[in-house]
Coordinates of C-alpha atoms in Angstrom, one line a residue:
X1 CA 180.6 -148.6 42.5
X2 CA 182.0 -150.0 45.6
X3 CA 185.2 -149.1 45.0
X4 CA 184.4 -145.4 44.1
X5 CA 182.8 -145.4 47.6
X6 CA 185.9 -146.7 48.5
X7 CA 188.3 -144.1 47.1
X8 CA 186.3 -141.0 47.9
X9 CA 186.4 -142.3 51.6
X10 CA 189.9 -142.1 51.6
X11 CA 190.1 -138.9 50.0
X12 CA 187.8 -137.3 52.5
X13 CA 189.9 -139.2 55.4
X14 CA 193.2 -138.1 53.8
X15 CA 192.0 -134.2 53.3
X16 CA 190.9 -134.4 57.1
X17 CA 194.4 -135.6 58.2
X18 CA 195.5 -132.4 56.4
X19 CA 193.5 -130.4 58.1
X20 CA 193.7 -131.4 62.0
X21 CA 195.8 -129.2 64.0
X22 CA 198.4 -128.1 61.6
X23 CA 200.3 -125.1 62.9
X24 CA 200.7 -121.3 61.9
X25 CA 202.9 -118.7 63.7
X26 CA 200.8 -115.3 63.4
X27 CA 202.1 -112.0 64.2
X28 CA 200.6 -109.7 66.4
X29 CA 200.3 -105.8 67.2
X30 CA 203.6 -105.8 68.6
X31 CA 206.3 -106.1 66.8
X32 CA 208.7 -109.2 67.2
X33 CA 205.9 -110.9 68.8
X34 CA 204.1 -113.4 67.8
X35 CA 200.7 -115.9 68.3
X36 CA 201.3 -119.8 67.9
X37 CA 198.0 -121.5 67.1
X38 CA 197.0 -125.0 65.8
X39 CA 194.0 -124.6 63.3
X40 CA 191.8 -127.7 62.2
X41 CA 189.7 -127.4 59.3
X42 CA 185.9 -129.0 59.3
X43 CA 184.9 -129.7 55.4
X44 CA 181.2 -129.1 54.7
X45 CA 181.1 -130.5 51.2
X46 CA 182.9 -133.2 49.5
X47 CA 186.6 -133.2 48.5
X48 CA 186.4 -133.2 44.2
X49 CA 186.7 -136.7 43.4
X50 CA 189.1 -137.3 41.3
X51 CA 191.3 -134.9 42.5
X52 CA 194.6 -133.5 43.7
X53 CA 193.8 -134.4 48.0
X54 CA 197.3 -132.8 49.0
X55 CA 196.5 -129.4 47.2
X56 CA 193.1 -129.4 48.4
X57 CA 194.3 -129.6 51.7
X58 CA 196.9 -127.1 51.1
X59 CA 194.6 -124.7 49.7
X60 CA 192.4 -124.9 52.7
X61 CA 195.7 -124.7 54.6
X62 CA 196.9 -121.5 53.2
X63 CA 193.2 -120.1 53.1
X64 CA 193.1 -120.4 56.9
X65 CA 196.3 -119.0 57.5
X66 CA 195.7 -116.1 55.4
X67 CA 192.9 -115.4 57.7
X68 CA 193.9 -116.0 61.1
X69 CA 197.0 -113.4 60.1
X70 CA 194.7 -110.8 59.0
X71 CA 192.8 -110.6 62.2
X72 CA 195.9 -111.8 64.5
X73 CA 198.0 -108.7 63.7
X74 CA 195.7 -106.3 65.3
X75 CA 195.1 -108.3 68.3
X76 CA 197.1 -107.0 71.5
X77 CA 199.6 -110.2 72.9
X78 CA 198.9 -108.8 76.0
X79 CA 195.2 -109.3 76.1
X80 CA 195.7 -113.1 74.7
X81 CA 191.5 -113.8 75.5
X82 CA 190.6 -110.7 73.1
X83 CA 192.7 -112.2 70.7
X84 CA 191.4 -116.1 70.7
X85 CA 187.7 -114.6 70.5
X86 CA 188.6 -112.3 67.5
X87 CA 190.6 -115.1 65.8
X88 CA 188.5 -117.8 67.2
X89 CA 185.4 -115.8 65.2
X90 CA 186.7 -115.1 62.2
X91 CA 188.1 -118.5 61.3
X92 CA 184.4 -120.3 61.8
X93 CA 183.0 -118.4 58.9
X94 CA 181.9 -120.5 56.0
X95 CA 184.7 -120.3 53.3
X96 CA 185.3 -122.1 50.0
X97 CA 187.5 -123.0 47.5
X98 CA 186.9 -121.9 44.1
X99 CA 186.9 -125.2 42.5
X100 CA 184.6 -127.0 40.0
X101 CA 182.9 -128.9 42.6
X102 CA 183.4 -125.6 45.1
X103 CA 184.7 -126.8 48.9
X104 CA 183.1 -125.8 51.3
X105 CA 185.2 -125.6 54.8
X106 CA 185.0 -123.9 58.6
X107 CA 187.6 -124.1 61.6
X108 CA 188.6 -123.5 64.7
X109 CA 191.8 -122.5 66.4
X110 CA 193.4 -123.0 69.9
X111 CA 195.8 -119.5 70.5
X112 CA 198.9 -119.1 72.6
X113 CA 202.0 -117.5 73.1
X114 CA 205.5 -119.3 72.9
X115 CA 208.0 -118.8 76.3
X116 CA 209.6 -116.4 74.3
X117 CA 207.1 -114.2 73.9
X118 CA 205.6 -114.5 76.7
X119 CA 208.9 -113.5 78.4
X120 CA 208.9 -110.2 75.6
X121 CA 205.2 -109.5 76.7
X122 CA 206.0 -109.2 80.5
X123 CA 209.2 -107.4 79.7
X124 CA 207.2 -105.1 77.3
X125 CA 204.6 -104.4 80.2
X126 CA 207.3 -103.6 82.9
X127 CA 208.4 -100.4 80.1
X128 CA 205.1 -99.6 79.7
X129 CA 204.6 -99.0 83.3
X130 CA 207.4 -98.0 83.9
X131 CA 207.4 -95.2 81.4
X132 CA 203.3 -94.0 82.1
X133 CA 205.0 -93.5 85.6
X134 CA 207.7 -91.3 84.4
X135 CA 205.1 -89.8 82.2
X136 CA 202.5 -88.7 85.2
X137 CA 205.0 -87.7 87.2
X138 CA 206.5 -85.3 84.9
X139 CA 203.2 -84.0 84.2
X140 CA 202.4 -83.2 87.6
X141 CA 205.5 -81.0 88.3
X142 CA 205.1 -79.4 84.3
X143 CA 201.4 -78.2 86.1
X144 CA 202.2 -77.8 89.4
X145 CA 205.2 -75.4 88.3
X146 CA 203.1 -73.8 85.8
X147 CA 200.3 -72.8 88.1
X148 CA 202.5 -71.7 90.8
X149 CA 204.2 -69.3 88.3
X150 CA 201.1 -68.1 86.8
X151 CA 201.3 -65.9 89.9
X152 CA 203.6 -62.8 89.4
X153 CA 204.3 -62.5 93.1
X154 CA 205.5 -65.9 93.0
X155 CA 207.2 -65.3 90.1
X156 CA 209.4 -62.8 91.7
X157 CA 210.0 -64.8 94.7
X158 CA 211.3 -67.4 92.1
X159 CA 214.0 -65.0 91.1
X160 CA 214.8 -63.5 94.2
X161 CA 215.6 -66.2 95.7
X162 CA 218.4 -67.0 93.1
X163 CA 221.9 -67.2 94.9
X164 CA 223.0 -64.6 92.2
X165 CA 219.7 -62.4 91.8
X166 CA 221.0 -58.8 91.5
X167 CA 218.5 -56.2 93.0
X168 CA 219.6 -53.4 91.0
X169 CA 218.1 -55.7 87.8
X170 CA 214.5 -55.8 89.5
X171 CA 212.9 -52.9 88.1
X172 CA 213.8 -54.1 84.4
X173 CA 212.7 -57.7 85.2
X174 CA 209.3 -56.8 86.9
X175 CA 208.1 -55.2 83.9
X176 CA 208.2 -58.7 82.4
X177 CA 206.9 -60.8 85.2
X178 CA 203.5 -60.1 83.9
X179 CA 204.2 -61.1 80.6
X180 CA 205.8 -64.4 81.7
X181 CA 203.1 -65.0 84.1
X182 CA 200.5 -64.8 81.8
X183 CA 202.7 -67.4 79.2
X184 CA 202.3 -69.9 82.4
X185 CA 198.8 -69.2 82.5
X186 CA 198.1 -70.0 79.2
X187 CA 199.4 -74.3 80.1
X188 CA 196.5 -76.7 80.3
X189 CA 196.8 -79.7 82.6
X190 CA 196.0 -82.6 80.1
X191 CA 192.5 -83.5 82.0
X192 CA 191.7 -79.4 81.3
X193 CA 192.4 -79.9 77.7
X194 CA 188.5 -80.4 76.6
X195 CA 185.8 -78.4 74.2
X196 CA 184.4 -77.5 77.8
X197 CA 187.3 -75.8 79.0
X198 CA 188.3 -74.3 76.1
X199 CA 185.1 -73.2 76.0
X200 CA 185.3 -71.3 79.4
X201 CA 188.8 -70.1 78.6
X202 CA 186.6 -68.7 75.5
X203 CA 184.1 -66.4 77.6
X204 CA 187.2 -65.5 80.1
X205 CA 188.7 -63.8 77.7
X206 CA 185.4 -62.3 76.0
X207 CA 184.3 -60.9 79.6
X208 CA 187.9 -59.6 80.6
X209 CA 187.9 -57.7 77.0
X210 CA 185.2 -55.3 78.6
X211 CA 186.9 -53.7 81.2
X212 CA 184.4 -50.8 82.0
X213 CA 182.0 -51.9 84.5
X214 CA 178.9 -50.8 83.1
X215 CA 179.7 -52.7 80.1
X216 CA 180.3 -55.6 82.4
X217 CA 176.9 -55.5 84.3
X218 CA 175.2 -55.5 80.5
X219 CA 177.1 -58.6 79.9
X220 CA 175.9 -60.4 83.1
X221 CA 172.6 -59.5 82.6
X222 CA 172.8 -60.4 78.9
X223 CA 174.0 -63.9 80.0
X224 CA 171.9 -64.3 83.2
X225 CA 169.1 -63.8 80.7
X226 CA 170.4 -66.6 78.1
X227 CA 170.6 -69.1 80.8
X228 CA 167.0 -68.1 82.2
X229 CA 165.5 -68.7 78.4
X230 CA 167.6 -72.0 78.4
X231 CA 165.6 -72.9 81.7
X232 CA 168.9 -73.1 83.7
X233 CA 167.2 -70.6 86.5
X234 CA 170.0 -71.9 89.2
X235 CA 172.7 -70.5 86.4
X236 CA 171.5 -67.3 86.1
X237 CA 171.2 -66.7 89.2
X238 CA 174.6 -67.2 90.0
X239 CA 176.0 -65.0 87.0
X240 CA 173.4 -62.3 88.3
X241 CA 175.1 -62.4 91.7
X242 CA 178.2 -62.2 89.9
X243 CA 177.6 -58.7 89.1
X244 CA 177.7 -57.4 92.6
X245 CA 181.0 -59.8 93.1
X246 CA 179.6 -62.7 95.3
X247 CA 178.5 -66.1 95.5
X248 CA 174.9 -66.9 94.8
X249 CA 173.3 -69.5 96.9
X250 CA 172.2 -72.7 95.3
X251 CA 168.4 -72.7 96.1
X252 CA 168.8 -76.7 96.3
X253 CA 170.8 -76.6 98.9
X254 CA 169.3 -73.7 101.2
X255 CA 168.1 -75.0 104.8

């Protein structure tokens, strides 16, 4: 009996030196970097006695590994504490091994990156700035240049002011500057690109379909009235002022 005692002692003491801190490289969201982490198991039942210890342990081993790789390669190696929370969580779930006498086993992990990737994380970081500034900037001269040439006047200034614009071409190309004006007009500054201002772009193009005025006023009123039953009486009255072409006055902020 007392040697039984014996034995399964050093079976449990040999599967726990198994388990303690072996290593695992993990990918992550990036690719060609990667998470170093040391894993140590905790068993919660007893190791089957008799039994294989080294392929217990290397079942629990693989087990681990398998599931710190699942979560790892979604976590951003740039945002190392997101990813020792998620992985850190994931490994201390109870797990088992399907085995007569089923083990039982939890862990914990301690996460990092290597020099290497560390160095491929900064360098990654430095293009990713470096680009999202090449990116606004080209953005803001795409809408700046758009909205200045949504005008036709400055549309024509545009090409007059070519060193080889030929006046006697004018009359042909102003016929046009309309058209290509209203093209510009059509761009969206990224921030304008929502359901709201779609939305608004919507109506514009409803209201400016109606071009007789008494038409118009009908609209107004129609949509004055909408906004009234939706008791939004600060809206209507703007879009009733709207139909003698001025401003209405926010009652709120009247002295």
């Amino acid at each position: 009996m007392a040697s039984n005692r014996w034995s399964r002692h050093r079976a449990r003491k040999a599967v726990r030196r198994g388990l303690t801190r072996f290593e695992v490289r993990l990918r992550s969201s990036a690719p060609g970097i990667g998470f170093t982490a040391r894993i140590t198991a905790s068993m919660l039942t007893e190791p089957p006695y008799p039994g294989p210890v080294e392929e217990i342990a290397g079942a629990v081993r693989t087990t681990l590994r398998d599931a710190a790789g699942e979560v790892s390669q979604r976590c951003d190696p740039a945002d190392l504490a997101s990813a020792r929370d998620a992985c850190g969580q994931h490994l201390a779930r109870v797990r088992q091994l399907p085995t007569d006498s089923p083990v039982e086993f939890t862990a914990e992990l301690t996460l990092d990156l290597l020099p290497d990737d560390r160095a491929a994380v900064a360098a990654l970081l430095a293009a990713q700035r470096q680009q999202a500034v090449t990116d606004i900037l080209r953005r803001q001269k795409t809408d700046a240049l758009a909205a200045e040439l949504a005008d036709p006047a400055a549309l024509l200034v545009r090409w007059i002011e070519r060193d080889d614009a030929d006046w006697s071409q004018l009359p042909a190309f102003a016929d046009k500057v309309n058209v290509v004006a209203e093209r510009f007009a059509q761009h969206r500054p990224e921030d304008e690109r929502t359901i709201e201002h779609e939305a608004v772009e919507v109506l514009r193009e409803f209201l400016t379909s109606f071009p007789d005025q008494t038409q118009k006023r009908m609209l107004y009123t129609l949509l004055a009235a909408g906004m009234d039953t939706a008791q939004r009486p600060q809206h209507a009255a703007k879009a009733l002022a709207l139909l003698n072409g001025r401003t209405a006055v926010d009652p709120a902020g009247e002295s």
